[in-house]
Coordinates of C-alpha atoms in Angstrom, one line a residue:
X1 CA 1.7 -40.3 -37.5
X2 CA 0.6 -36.5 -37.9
X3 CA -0.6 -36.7 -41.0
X4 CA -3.8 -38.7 -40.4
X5 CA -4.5 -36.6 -36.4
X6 CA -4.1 -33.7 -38.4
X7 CA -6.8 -34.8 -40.5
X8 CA -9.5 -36.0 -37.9
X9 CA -11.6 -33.5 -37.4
X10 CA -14.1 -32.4 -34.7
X11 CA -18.2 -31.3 -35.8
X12 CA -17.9 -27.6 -36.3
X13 CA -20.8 -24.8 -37.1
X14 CA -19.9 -24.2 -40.6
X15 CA -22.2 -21.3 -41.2
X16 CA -20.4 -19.0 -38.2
X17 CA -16.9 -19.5 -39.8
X18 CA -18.5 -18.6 -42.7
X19 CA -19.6 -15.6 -42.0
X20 CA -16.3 -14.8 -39.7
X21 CA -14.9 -15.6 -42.8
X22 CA -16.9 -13.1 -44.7
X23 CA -16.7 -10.3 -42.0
X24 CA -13.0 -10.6 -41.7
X25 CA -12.8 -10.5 -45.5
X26 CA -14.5 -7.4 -45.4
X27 CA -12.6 -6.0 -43.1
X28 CA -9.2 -6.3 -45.0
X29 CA -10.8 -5.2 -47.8
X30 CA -12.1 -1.8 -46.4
X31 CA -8.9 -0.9 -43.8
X32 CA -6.1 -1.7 -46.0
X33 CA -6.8 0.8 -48.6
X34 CA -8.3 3.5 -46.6
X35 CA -5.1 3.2 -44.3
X36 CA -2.4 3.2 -47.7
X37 CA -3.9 5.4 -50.1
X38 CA -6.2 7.8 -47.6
X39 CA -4.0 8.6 -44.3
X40 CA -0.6 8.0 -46.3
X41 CA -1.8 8.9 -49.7
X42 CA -1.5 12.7 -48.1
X43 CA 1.8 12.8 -46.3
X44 CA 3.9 11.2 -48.8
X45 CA 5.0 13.1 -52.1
X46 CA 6.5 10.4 -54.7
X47 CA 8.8 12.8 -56.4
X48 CA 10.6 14.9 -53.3
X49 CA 12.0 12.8 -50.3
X50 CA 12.7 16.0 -48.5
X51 CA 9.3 17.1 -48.3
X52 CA 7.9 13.8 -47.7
X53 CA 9.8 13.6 -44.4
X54 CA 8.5 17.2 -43.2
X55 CA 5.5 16.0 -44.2
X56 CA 6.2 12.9 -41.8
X57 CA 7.8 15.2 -39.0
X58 CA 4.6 17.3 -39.0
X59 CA 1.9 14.4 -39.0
X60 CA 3.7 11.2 -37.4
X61 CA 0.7 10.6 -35.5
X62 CA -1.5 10.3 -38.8
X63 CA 1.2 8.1 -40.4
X64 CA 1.4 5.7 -37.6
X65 CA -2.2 5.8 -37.5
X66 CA -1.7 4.3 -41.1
X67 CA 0.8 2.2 -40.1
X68 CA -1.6 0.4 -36.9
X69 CA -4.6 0.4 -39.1
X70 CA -2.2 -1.7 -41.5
X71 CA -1.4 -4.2 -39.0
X72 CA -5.0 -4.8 -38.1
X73 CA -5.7 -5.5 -41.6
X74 CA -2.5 -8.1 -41.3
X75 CA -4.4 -9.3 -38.3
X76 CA -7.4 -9.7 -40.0
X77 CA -5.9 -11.7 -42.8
X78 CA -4.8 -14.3 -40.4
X79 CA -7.9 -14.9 -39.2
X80 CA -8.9 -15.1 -42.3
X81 CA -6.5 -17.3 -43.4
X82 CA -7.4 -19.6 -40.0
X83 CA -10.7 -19.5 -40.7
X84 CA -10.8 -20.1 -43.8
X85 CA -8.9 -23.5 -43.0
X86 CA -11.1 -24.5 -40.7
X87 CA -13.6 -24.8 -43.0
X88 CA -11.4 -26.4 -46.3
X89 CA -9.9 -28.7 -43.6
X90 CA -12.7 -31.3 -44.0
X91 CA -12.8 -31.3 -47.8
X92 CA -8.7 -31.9 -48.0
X93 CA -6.6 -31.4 -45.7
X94 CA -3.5 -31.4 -47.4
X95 CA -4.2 -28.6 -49.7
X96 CA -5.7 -26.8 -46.8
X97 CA -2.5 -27.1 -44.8
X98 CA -0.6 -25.7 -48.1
X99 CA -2.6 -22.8 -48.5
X100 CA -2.3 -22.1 -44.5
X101 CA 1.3 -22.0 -45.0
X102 CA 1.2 -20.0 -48.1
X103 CA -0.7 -17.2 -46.3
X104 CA 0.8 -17.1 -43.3
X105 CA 4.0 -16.5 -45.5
X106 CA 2.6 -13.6 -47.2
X107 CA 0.9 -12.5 -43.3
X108 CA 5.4 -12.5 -42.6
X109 CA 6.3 -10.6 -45.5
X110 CA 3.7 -7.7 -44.8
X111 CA 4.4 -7.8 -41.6
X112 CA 8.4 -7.0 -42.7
X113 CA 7.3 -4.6 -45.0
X114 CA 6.0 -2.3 -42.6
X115 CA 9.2 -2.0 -40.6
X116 CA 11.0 0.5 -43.1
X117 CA 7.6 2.7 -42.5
X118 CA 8.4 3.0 -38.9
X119 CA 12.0 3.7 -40.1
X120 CA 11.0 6.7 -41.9
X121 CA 9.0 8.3 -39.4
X122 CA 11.8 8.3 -37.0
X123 CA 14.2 8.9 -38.9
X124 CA 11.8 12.6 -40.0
X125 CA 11.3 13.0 -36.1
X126 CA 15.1 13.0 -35.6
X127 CA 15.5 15.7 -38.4
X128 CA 13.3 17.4 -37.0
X129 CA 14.0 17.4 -33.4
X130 CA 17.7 18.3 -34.0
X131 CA 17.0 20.9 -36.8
X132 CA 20.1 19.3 -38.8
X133 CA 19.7 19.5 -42.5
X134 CA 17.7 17.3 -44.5
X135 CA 20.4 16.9 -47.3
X136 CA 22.5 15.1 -45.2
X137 CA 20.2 12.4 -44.2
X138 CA 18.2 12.2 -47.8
X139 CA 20.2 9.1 -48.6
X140 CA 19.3 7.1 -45.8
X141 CA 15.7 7.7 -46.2
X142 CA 15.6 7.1 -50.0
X143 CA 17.3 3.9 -49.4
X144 CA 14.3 3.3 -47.0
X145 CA 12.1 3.9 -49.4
X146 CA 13.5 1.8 -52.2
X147 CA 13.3 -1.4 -49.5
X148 CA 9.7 -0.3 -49.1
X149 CA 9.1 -0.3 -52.3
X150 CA 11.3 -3.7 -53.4
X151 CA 9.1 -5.1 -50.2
X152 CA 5.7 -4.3 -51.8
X153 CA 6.9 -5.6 -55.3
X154 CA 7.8 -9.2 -53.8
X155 CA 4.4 -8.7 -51.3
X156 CA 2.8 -8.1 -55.1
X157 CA 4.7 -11.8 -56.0
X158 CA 3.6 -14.1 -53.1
X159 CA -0.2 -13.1 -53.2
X160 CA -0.5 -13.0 -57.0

């Protein structure tokens, strides 16, 4: 029967998950925004797609700088999220197994939403390596930016 192993639990020291909990939250907190709005804030111009993706050609590393500080903030949150079960697990399992599996859906989701990101900056290295015209491709890379942005919306959904 799972149910009741899953819900022995061993003595832990709940004052270091506590503060793992903490630093980790602080963590996310502080890289998530610096990485979106600071590092990609720059290189990405809402209004023209053609200038966002010289913008990308000419600064990829800076973007995928974003793009790895974003993933250690996605790393972060799921240690957050295990910690943070750790220490609900004792006071009720069952809702601490629910909200495990909630995050760790959101943690997926993120994770997905990232992948049109890397899409764009290839695709602006591939313009810009082969000097072909930017009209040509500005379709594909506004449809990858409406799936980013439909990404974030249902991101926005599962956390709130």
């Amino acid at each position: 029967n799972w149910p009741t192993a899953f819900m022995r639990s061993r003595p832990m020291n709940t004052n270091r998950i506590s503060r793992i909990c903490g630093g980790l939250y602080v963590l996310t907190v502080l890289i998530f925004p610096a990485a979106s709005m600071l590092l990609k804030g720059q290189l990405v111009d809402a209004g023209n797609i053609s200038s966002t993706i010289n913008l990308l050609a000419e600064n990829a590393l800076l973007y995928r700088l974003a793009i790895a500080f974003e993933f250690l903030s996605i790393v972060a949150v799921m240690g957050l999220v295990l910690s943070l079960f750790a220490i609900l697990k004792p006071v009720n399992a069952y809702f601490a197994l629910l909200g495990l599996g909630l995050r760790v859906g959101e943690v997926v989701i993120q994770a997905c939403a990232k992948v049109p990101d890397y899409l764009l900056v290839r695709l602006s290295q591939s313009i810009s390596s082969s000097g072909s015209s930017i009209t040509g491709v500005e379709n594909l890379a506004q449809m990858l930016s409406f799936l980013k942005r439909k990404k974030c919306i249902s991101i926005f959904i599962c956390t709130y």
